[in-house]
CSV table of C-alpha atoms and ligand atoms in Angstrom, one decimal:
chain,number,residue,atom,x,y,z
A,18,UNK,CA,6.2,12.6,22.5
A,19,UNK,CA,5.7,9.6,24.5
A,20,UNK,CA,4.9,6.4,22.1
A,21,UNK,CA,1.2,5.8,21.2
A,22,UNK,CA,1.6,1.6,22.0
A,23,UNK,CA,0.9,1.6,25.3
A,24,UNK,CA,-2.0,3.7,24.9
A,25,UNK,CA,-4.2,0.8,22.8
A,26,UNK,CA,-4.8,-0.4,26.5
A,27,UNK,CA,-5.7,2.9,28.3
A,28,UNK,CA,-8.7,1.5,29.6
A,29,UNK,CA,-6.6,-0.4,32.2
A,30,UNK,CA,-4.8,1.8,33.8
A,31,UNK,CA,-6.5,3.2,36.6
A,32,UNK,CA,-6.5,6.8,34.8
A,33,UNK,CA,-8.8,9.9,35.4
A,34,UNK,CA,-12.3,10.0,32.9
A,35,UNK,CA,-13.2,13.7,32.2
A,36,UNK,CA,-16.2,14.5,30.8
A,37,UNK,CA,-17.0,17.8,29.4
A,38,UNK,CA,-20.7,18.3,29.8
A,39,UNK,CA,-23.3,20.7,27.8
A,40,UNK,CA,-20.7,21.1,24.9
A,41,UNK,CA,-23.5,20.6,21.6
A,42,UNK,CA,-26.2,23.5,21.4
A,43,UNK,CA,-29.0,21.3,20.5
A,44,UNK,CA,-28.2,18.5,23.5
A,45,UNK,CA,-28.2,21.5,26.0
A,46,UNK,CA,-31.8,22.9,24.4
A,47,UNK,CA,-33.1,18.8,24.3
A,48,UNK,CA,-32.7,18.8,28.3
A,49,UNK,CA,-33.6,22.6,29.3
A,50,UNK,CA,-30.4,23.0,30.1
A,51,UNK,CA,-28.3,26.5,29.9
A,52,UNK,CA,-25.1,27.5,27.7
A,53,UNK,CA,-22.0,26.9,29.7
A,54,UNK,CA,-19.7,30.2,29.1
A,55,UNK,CA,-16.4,27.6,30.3
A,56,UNK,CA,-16.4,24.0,30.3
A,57,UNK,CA,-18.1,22.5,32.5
A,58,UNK,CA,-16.5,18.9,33.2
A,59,UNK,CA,-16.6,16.3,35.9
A,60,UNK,CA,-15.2,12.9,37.0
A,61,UNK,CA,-15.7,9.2,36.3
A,62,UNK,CA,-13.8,6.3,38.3
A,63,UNK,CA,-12.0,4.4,36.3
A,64,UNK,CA,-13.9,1.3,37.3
A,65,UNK,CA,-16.5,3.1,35.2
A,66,UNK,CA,-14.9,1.6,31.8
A,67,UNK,CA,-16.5,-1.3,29.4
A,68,UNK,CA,-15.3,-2.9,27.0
A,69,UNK,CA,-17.0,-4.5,24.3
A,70,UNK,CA,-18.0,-7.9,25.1
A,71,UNK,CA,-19.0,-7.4,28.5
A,72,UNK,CA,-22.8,-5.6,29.4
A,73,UNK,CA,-23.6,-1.9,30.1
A,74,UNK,CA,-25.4,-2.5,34.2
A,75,UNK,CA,-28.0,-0.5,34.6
A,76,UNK,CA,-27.7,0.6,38.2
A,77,UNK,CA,-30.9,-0.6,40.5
A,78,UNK,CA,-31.6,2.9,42.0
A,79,UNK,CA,-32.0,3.9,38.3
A,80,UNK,CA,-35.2,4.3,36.4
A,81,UNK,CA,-33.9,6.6,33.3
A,82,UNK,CA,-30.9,4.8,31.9
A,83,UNK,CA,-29.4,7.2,29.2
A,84,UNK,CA,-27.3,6.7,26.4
A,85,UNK,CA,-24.5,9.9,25.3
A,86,UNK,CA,-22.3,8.8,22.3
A,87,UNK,CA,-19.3,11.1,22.7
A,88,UNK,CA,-15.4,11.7,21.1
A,89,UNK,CA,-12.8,10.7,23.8
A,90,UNK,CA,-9.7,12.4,23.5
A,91,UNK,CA,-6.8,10.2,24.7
A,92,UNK,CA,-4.0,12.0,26.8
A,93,UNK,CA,-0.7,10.7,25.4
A,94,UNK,CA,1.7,13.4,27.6
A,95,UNK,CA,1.6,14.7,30.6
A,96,UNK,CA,-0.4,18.4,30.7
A,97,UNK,CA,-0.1,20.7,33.4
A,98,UNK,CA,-1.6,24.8,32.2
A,99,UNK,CA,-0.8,24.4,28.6
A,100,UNK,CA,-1.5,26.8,26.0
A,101,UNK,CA,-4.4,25.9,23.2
A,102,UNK,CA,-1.3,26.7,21.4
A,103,UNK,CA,0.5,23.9,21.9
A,104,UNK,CA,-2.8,21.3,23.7
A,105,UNK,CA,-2.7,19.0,20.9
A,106,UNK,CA,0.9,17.9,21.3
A,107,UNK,CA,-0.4,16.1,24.1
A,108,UNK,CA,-2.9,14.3,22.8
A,109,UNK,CA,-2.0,10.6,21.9
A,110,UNK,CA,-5.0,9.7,19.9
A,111,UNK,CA,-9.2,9.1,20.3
A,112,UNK,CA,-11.5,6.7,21.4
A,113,UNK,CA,-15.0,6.3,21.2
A,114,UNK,CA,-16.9,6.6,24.5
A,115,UNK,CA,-20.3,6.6,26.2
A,116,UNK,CA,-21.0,9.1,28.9
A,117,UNK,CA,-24.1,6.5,30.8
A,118,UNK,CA,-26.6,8.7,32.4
A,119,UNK,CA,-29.0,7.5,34.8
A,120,UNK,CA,-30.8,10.6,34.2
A,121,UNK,CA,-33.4,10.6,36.6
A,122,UNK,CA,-30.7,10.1,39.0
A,123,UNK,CA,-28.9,13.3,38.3
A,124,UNK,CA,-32.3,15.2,37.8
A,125,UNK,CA,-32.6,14.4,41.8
A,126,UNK,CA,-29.1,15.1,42.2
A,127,UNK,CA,-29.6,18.8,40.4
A,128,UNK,CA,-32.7,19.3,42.5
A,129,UNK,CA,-30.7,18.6,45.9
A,130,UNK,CA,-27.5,20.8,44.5
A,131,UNK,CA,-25.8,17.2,44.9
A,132,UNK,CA,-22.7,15.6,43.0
A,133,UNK,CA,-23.4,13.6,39.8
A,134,UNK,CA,-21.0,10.6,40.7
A,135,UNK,CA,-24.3,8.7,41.4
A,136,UNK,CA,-25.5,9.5,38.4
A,137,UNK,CA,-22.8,9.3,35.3
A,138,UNK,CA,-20.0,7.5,37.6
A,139,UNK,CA,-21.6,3.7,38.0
A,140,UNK,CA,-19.8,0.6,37.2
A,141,UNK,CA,-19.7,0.2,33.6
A,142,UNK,CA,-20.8,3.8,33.1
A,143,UNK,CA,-18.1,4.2,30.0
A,144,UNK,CA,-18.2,2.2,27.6
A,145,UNK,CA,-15.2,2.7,25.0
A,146,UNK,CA,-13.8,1.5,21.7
A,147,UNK,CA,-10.3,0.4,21.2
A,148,UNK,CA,-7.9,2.8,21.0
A,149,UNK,CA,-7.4,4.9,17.5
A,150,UNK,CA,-3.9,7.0,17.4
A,151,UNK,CA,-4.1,10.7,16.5
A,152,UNK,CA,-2.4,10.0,12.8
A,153,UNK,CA,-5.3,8.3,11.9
A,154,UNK,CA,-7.7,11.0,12.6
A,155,UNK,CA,-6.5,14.2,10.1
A,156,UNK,CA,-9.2,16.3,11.9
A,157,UNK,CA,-11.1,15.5,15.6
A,158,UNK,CA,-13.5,18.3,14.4
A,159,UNK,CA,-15.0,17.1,11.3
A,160,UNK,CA,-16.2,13.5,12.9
A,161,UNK,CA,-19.5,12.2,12.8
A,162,UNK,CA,-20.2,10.4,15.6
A,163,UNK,CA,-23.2,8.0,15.8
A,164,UNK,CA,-25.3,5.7,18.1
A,165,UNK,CA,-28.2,3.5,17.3
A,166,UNK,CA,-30.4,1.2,19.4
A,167,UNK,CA,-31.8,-1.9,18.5
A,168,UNK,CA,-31.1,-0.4,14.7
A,169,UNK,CA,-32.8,2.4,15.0
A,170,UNK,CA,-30.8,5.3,14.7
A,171,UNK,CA,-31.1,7.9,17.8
A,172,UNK,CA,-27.6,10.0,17.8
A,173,UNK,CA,-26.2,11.5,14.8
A,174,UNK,CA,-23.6,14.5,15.4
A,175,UNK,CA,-20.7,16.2,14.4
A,176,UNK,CA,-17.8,17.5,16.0
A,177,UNK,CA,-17.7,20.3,14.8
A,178,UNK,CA,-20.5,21.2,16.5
A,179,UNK,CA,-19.0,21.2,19.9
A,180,UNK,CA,-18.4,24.8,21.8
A,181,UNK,CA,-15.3,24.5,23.0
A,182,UNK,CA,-12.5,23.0,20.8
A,183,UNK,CA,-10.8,20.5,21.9
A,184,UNK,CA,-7.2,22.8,22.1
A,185,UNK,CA,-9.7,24.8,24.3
A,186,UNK,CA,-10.8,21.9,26.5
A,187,UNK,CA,-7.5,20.6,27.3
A,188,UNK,CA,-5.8,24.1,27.9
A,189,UNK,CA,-8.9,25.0,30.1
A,190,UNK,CA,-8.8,21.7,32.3
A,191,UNK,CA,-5.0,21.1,32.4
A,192,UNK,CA,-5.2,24.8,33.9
A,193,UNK,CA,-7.6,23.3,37.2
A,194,UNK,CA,-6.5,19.5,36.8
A,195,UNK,CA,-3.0,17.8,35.6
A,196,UNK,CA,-3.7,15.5,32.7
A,197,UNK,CA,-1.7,12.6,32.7
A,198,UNK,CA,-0.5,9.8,30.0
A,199,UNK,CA,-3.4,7.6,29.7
A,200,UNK,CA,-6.2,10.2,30.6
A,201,UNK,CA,-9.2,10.3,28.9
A,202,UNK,CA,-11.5,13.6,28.1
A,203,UNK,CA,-15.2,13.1,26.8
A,204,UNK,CA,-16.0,15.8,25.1
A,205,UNK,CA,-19.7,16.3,25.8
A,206,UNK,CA,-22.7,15.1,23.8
A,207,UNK,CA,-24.3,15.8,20.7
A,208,UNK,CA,-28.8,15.9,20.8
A,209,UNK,CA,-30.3,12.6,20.9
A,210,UNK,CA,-30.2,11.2,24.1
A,211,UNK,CA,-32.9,8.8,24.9
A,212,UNK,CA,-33.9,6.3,27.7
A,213,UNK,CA,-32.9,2.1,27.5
A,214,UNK,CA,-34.8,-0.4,28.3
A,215,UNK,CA,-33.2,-4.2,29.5
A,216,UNK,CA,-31.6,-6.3,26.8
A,217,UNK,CA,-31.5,-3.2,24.6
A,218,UNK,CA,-28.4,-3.8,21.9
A,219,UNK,CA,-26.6,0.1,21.5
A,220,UNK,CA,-24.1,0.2,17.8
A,221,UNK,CA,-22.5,3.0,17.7
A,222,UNK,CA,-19.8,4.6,15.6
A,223,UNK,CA,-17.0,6.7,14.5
A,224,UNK,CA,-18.1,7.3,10.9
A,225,UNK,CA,-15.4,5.7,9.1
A,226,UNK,CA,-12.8,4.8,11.6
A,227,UNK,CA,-14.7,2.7,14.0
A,228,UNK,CA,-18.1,0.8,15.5
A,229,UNK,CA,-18.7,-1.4,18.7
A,230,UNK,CA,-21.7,-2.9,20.6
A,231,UNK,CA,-23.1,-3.2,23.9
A,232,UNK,CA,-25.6,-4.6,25.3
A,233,UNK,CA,-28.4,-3.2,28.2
A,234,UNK,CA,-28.5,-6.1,31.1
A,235,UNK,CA,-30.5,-5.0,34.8
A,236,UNK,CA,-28.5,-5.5,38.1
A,237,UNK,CA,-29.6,-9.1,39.0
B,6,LIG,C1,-26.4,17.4,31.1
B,6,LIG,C2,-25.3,16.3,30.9
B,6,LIG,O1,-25.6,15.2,31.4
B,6,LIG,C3,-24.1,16.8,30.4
B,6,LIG,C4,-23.3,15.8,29.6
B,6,LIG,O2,-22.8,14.9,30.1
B,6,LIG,C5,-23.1,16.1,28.2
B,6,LIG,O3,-23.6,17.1,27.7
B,6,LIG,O4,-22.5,15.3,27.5
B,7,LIG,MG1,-22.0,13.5,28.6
């Protein structure tokens, strides 16, 4: 197993972003949206990545900025077709992540049968904590996850919730795309999501292992 050091600076490295997409019931029934039967999952640029400190942009073309607070599962090895069996040997650790939706944007985007990159692959359209390695986290699915906005709490969910596990995930997408050291998966969203508004101030949380801040600024 590769060492978990380098890892606490994944963010840097120029690595693939993979979100899973429609993986909580009740976010899927909050946005009309069907079951998937697989994972669904698309891409993020790595240019998409925040850290805390520096401001979540809300792009100009976008009118429905959306928070998704979501587990990111860091890839610490190298997985080409891998078995659920053996998935989690390749995991280094977890972050947490937001999956930033400018949701009128893809509700064009669905309408026109176009890509989402517009739409959930903006600069500074993944926030994400620092860096927490897999021996601290006895179980990914029994988290609650958490995201509140100027105080007021608007996310609350648990992993165990999600539809596909995350051996599942990773043996499903290692099977269509190579995950490499440094990857990162988001893991879909649990219900909650809501519109921002400029100079909004977003806390969210891993409950018990982590929190960070962002803050909402408008392109200008
Ligand atoms: C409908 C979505 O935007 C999918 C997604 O990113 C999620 O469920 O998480
Ligand atoms: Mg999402």
């Amino acid at each position: 197993m590769t060492s978990s050091k380098p890892l606490a600076r994944f963010w840097e490295w120029g690595k693939n972003i993979i979100c899973v997409g429609r993986n909580y019931a009740e976010h899927a029934k909050e946005l009309k949206n069907t079951l998937p039967t697989e994972p669904l999952f698309f891409l993020k640029p790595s240019s998409a990545y925040v850290r805390e400190g520096s401001p979540i942009i809300q792009p100009y073309y976008c009118n429905k900025l959306h928070h998704e607070v979501e587990l990111g599962v860091v890839i610490g090895k190298r997985a080409q077709a891998v078995p659920q069996k053996t998935a989690m040997d390749h995991v280094a650790g977890y972050a947490l992540c937001l999956d930033m939706t400018a949701r009128d944007t893809q509700e064009e985007c669905k309408k026109k049968g176009l890509p989402w990159t517009m739409a959930k692959g903006f600069n500074t359209s993944c926030p994400v904590s620092d860096f927490v390695p897999k021996e601290k986290v006895p179980d990914p699915h029994q988290l609650k996850i958490w995201l509140k906005v100027n105080g007021e709490m608007r996310q609350e969910g648990d992993t165990s919730d999600m539809i596909f596990s995350i051996p599942y995930i990773i043996s499903y997408i290692s099977g269509i795309v190579t995950l490499e050291e440094g990857d990162v998966i988001l893991t879909g969203t649990p219900k909650g999501v809501s519109a921002l508004q400029e100079n909004d101030e977003i806390e969210a949380g891993i409950q018990g292992v982590l929190s960070m801040r962002f803050q909402v600024l408008p392109n200008y």
